[in-house]
Tab-separated table of C-alpha atoms and ligand atoms in Angstrom:
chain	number	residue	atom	x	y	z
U	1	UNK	CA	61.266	-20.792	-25.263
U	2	UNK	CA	62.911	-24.317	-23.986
U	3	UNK	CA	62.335	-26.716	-26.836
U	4	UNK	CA	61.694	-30.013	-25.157
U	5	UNK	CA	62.100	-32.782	-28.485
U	6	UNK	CA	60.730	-35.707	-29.518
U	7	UNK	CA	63.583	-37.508	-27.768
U	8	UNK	CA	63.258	-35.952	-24.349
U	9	UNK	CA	60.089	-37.317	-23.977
U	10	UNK	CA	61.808	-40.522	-25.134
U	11	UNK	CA	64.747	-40.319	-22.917
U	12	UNK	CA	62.311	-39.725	-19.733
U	13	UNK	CA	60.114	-42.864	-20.796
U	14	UNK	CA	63.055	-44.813	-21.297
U	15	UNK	CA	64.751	-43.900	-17.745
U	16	UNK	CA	60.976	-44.775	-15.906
U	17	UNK	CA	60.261	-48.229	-17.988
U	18	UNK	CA	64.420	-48.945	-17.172
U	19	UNK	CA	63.421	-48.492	-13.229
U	20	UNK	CA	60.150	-50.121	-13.301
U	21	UNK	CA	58.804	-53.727	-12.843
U	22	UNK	CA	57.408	-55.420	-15.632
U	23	UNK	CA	53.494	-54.795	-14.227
U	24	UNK	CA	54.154	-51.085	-14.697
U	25	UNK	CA	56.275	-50.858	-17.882
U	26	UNK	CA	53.088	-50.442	-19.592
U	27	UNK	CA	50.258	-48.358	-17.398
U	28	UNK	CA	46.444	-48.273	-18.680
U	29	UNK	CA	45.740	-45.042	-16.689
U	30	UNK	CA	46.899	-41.802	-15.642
U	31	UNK	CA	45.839	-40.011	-12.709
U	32	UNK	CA	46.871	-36.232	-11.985
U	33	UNK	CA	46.095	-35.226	-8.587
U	34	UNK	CA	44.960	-31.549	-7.877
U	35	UNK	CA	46.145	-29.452	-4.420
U	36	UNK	CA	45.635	-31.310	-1.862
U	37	UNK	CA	44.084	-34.165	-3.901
U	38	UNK	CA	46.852	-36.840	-4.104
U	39	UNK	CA	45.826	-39.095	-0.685
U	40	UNK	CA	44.557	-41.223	-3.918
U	41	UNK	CA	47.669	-43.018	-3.768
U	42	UNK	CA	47.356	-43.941	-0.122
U	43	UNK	CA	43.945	-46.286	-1.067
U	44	UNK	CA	45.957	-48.476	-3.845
U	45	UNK	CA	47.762	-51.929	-3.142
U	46	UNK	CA	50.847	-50.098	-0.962
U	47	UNK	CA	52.614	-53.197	-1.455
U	48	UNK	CA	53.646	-53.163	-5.703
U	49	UNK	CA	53.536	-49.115	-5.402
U	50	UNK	CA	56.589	-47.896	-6.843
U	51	UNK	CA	57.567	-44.171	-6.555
U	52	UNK	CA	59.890	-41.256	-8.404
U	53	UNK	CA	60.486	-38.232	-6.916
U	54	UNK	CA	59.873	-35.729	-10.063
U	55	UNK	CA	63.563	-34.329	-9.321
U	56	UNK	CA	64.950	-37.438	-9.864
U	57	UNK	CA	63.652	-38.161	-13.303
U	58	UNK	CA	64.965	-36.695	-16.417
U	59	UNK	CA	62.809	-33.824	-17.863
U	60	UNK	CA	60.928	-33.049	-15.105
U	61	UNK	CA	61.152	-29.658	-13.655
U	62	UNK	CA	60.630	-29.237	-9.409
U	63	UNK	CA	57.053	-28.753	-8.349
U	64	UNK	CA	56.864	-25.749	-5.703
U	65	UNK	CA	53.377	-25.917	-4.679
U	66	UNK	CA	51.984	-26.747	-1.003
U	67	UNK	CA	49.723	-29.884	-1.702
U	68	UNK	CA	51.362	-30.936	-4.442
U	69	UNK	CA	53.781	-33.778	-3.236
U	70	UNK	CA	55.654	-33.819	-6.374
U	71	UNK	CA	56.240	-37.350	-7.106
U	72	UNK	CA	55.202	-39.738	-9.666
U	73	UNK	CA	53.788	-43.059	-8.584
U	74	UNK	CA	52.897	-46.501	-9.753
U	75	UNK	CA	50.487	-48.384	-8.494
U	76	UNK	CA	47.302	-50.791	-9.004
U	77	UNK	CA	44.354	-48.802	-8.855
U	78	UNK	CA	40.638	-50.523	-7.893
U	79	UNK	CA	38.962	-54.298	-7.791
U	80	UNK	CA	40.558	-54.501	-11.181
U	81	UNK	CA	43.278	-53.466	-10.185
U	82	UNK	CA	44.244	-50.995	-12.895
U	83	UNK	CA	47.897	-50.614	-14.168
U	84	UNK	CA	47.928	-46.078	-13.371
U	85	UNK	CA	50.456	-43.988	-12.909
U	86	UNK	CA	49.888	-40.729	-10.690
U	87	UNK	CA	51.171	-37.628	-10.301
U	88	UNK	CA	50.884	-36.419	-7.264
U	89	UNK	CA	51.347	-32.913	-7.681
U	90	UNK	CA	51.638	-31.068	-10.715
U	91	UNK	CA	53.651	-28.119	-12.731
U	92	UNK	CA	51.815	-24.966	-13.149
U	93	UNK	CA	52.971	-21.782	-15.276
U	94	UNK	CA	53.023	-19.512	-12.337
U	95	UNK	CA	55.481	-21.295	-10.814
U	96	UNK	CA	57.894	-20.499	-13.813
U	97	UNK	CA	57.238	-23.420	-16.280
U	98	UNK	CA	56.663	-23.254	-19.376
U	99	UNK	CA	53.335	-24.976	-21.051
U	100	UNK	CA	55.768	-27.669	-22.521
U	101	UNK	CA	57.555	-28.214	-19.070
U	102	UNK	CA	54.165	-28.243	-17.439
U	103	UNK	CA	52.353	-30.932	-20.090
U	104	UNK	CA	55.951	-32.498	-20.118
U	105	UNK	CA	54.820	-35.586	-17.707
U	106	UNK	CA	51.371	-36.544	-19.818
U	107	UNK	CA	53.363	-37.048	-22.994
U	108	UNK	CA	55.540	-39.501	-21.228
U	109	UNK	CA	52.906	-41.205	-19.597
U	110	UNK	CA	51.931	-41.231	-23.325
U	111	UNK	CA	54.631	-42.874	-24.355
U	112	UNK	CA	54.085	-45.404	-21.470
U	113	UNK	CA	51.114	-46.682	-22.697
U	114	UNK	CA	47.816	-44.473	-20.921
U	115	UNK	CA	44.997	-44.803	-23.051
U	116	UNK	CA	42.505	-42.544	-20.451
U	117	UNK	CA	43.378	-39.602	-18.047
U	118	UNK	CA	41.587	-38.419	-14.803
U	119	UNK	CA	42.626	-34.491	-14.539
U	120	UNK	CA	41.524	-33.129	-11.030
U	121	UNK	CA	41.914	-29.705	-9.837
U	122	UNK	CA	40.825	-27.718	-7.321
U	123	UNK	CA	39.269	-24.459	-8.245
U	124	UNK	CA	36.987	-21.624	-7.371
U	125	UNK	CA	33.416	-21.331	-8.392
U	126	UNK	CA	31.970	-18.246	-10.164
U	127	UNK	CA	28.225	-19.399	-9.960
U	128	UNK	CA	25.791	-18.663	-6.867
U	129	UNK	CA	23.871	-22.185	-7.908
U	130	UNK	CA	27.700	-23.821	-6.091
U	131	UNK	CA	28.583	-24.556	-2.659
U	132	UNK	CA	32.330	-25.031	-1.667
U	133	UNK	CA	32.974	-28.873	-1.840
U	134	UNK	CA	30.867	-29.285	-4.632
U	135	UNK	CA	32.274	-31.752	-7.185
U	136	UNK	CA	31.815	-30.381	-10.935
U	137	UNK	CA	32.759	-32.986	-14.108
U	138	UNK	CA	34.293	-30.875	-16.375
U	139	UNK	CA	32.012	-30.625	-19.861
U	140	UNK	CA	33.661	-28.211	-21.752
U	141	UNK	CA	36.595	-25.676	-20.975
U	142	UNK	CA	37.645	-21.786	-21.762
U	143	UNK	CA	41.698	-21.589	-21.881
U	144	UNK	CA	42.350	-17.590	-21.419
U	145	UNK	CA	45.930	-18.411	-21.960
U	146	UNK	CA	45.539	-20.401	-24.721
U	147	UNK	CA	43.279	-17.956	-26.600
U	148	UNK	CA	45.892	-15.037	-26.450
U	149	UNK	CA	48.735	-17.040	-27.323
U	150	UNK	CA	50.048	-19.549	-24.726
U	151	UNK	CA	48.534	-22.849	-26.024
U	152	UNK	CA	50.599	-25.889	-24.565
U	153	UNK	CA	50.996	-27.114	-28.078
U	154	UNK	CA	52.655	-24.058	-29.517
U	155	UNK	CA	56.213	-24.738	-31.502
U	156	UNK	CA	57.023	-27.424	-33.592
U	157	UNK	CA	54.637	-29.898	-33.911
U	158	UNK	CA	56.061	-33.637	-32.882
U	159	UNK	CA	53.735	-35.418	-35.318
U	160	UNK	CA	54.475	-38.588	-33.411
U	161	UNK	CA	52.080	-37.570	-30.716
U	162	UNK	CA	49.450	-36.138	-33.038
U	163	UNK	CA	48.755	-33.923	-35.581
U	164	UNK	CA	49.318	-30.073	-35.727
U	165	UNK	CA	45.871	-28.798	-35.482
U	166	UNK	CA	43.967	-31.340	-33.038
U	167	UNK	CA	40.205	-30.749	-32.333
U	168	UNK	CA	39.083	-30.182	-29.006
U	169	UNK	CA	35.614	-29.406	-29.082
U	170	UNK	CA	34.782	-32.501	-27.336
U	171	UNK	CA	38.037	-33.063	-25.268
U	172	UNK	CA	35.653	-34.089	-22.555
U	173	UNK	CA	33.689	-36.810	-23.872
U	174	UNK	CA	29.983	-36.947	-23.248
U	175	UNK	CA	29.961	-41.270	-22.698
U	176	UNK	CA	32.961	-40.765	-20.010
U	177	UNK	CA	31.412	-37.924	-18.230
U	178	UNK	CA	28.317	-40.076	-18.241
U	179	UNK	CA	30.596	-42.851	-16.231
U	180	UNK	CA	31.828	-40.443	-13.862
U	181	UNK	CA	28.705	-39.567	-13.206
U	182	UNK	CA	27.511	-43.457	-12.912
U	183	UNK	CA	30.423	-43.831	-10.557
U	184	UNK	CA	29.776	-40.621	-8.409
U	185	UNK	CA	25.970	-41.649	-7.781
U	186	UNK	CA	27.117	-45.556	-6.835
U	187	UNK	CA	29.636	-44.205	-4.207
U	188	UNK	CA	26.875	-41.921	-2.600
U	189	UNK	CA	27.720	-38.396	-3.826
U	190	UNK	CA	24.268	-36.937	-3.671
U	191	UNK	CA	23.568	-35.200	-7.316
U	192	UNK	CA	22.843	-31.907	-5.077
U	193	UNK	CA	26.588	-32.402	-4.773
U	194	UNK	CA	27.901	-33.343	-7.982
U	195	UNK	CA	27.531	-30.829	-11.438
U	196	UNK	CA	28.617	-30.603	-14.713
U	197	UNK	CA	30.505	-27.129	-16.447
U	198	UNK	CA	33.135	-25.288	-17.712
U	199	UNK	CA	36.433	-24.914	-16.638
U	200	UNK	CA	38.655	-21.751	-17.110
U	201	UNK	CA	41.842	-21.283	-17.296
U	202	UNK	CA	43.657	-18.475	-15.654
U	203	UNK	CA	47.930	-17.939	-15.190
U	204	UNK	CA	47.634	-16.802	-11.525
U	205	UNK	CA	49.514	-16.946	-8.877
U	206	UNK	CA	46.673	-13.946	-8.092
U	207	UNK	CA	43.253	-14.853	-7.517
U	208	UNK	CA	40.785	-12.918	-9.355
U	209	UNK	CA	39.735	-9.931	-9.147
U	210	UNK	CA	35.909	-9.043	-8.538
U	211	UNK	CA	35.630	-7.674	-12.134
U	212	UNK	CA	37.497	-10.569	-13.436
U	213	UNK	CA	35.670	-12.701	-11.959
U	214	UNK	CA	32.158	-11.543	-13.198
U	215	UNK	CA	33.641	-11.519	-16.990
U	216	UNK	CA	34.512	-15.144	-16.176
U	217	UNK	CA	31.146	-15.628	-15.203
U	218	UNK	CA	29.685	-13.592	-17.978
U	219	UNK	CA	31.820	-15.306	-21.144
U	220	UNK	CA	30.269	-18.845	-19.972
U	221	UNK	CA	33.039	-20.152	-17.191
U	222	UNK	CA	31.241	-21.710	-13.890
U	223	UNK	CA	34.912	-22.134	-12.499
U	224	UNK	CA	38.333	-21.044	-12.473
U	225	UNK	CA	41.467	-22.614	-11.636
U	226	UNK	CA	45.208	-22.168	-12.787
U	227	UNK	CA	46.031	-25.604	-14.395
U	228	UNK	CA	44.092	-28.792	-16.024
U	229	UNK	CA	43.753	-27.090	-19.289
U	230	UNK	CA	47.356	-27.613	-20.766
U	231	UNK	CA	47.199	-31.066	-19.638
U	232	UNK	CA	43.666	-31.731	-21.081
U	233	UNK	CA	44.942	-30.379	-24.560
U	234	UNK	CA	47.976	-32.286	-24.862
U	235	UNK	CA	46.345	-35.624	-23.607
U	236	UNK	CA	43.703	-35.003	-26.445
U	237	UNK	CA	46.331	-34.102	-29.144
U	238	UNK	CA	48.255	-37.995	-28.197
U	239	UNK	CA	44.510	-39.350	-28.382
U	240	UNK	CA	44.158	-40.165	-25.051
U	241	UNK	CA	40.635	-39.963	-23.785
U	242	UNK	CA	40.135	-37.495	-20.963
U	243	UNK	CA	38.047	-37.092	-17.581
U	244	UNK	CA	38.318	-33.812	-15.656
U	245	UNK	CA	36.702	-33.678	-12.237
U	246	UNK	CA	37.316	-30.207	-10.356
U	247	UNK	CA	36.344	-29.838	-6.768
U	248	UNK	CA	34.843	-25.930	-5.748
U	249	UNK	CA	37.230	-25.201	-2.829
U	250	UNK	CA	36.167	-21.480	-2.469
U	251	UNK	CA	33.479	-19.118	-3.336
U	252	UNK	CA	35.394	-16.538	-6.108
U	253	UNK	CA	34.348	-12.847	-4.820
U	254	UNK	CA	32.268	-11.216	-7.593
U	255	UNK	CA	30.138	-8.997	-5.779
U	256	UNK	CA	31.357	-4.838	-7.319
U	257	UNK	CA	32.221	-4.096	-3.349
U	258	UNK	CA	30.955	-1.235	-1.781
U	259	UNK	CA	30.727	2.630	-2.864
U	260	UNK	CA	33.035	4.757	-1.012
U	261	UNK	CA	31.816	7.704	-3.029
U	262	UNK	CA	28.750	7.214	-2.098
U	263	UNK	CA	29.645	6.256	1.288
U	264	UNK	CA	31.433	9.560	2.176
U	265	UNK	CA	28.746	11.607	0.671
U	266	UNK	CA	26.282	10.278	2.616
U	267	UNK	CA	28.421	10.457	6.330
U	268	UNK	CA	28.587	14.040	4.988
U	269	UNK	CA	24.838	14.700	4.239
U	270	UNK	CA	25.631	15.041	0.810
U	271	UNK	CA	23.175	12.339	-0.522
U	272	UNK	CA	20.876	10.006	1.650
U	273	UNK	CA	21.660	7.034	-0.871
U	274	UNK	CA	22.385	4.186	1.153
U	275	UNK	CA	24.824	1.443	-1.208
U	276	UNK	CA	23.009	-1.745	-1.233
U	277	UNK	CA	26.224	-3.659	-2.469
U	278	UNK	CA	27.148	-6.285	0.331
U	279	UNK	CA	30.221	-6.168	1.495
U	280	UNK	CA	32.290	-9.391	0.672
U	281	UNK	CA	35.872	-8.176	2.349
U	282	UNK	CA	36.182	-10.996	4.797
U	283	UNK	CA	35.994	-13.765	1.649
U	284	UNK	CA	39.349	-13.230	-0.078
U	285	UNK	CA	40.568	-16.732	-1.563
U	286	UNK	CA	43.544	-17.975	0.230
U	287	UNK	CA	45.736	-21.410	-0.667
U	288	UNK	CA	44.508	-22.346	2.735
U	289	UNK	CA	41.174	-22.738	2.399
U	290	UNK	CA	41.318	-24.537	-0.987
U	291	UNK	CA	43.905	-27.083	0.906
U	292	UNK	CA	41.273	-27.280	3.897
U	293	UNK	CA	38.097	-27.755	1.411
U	294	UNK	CA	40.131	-30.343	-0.792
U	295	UNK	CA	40.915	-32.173	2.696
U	296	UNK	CA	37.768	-32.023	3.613
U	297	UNK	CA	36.037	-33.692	0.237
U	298	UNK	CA	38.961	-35.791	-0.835
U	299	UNK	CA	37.639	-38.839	0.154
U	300	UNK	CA	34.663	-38.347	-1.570
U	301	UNK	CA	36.579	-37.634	-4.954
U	302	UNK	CA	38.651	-40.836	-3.960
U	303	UNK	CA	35.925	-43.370	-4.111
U	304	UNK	CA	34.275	-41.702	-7.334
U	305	UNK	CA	37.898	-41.966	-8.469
U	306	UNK	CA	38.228	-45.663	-7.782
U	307	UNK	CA	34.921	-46.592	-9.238
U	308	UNK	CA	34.793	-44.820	-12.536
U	309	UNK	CA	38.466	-46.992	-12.563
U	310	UNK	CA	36.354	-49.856	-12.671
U	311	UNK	CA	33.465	-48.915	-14.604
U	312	UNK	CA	36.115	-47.834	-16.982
U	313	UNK	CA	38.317	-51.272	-16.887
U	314	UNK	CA	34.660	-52.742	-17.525
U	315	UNK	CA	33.246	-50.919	-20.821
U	316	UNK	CA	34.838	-50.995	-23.754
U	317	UNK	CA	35.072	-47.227	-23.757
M	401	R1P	O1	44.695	-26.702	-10.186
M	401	R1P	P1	45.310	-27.243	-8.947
M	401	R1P	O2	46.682	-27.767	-9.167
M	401	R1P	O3	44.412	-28.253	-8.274
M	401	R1P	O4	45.490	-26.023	-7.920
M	401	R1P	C1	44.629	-24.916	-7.745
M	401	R1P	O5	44.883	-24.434	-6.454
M	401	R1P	C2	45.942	-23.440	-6.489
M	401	R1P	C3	45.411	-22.176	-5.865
M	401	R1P	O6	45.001	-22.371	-4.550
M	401	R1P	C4	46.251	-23.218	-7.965
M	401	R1P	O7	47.399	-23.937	-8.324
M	401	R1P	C5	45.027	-23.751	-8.651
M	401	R1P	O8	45.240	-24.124	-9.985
């Protein structure tokens, strides 16, 4: 296992706040931008934006993923023009990382001062009630990995960010989901288009399977994705505050698929049972059509994004 220590962190902190203005030194918010989600940084003040490729700062490993930019930016986000930092792209454990690598970036933005995260994600929805391009605020999440023994904040615990056995059960705070929600309905996101659910976790790189999908569906998830989680549990352990908004870019195939059994017995005469199961083949999940739907709703996300900034830099919350 790579043991990243208390001083890593440090050392990556110290490199950023050594590069960085005095504005950004200290950053209120942190942003993490799903696939295809990170045109974010292309609405804030492009004029005191600073950027860091994530290959050229200490500690952080390469992100691989198409849609995920892999940089970490600096910038003033809404009318109040909100210290954040963004990453724009993230680490996921398929692509070799380990949970510490992956999580690496939120304790340094820790360290830089965040006091609130956005997580956003792209995902797959397991419940017929969704459309693809539906937003969902995360309420509550199921980490598969985490359960059987990959939890981000396995190995020593650095008592500096927290302590060793954090709560969690309300990692998604019921006053800042109620913002998000404030902020998604003053933008215009119809509430036909906005929900509220649970969030699982799955490794990937493969996309479910039909059964694994329905046990998903059955042990209380309403969508999947491959990353958030880890994040979400490490923010919560530094006792940072944390808002996760998931966009449905695909339908998850559930449906059992058809009979060839029964099929072949009845070409044969066999049986004159005719399978009633309908036949989902053509709707296989694909990268491509989660980068097409996340295009396609981005702005949307954007705005809600920019307002619940606001709302946020407004409350006391
Ligand atoms: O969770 P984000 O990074 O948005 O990406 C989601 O989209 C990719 C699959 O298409 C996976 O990485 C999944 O986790």
């Amino acid at each position: 296992m790579t043991v990243i220590t208390e001083e890593t962190y440090k050392y990556s902190a110290e490199f950023l706040i050594s590069k960085l203005p005095q504005e950004f030194q200290q950053v209120d918010l942190g942003v993490i931008c799903g696939s295809g989600l990170g045109g974010l940084v292309d609405t804030i003040d492009q004029s005191t934006k600073v950027e860091f490729l994530y290959k050229d700062i200490p500690g952080f490993v390469a992100s691989t993923v198409v849609g995920h930019a892999g940089k970490l930016v600096f910038g003033h986000l809404g009318e109040f023009r909100t210290p954040t930092v963004f990453m724009v792209g993230r680490f996921h454990c398929y692509e070799g990382h380990t949970m510490l690598q992956c999580t690496l970036p939120v304790r340094v933005m820790a360290l830089m001062g965040i006091k609130s995260l956005i997580v956003t994600n792209a995902c797959g929805g397991l419940k017929s009630e969704h459309k693809v391009g539906d937003l969902m605020i995360i309420n509550d999440h199921l980490s598969l990995p985490g359960m059987v023994g990959n939890n981000a904040l396995i190995g020593a615990n650095i008592e500096f960010f927290g302590p060793r056995f954090p709560a969690v059960s309300d990692a998604y705070t019921y006053a800042l989901r109620k913002l998000a929600f404030k902020a998604a309905f003053e933008v215009g996101i119809s509430p036909n288009d906005i929900r509220e659910g649970v969030y699982a976790m799955v490794t990937g790189p493969s996309f479910e399977t039909r059964v694994e999908a329905r046990y998903l569906a059955t042990i209380g998830a309403d969508v999947v994705g491959m990353s958030t989680v880890p994040e979400v549990v490490v923010a919560r352990h530094a006792g940072i505050k944390v808002l996760g908004i998931s966009l449905i870019t695909n339908d998850v195939v559930r449906a059992r698929g058809k009979d060839a059994k029964l099929e072949v017995m009845r070409e044969l005469g066999l049986t004159d049972k005719i399978d009633t199961e309908e036949d989902t083949e053509k709707t296989f999940a694909n990268h491509a059509e989660v980068l097409e739907t996340s295009a396609m709703r981005s702005n949307d996300m954007q705005r809600m994004v920019i307002r619940y900034a606001d709302l946020l830099a407004a409350t006391l919350i």
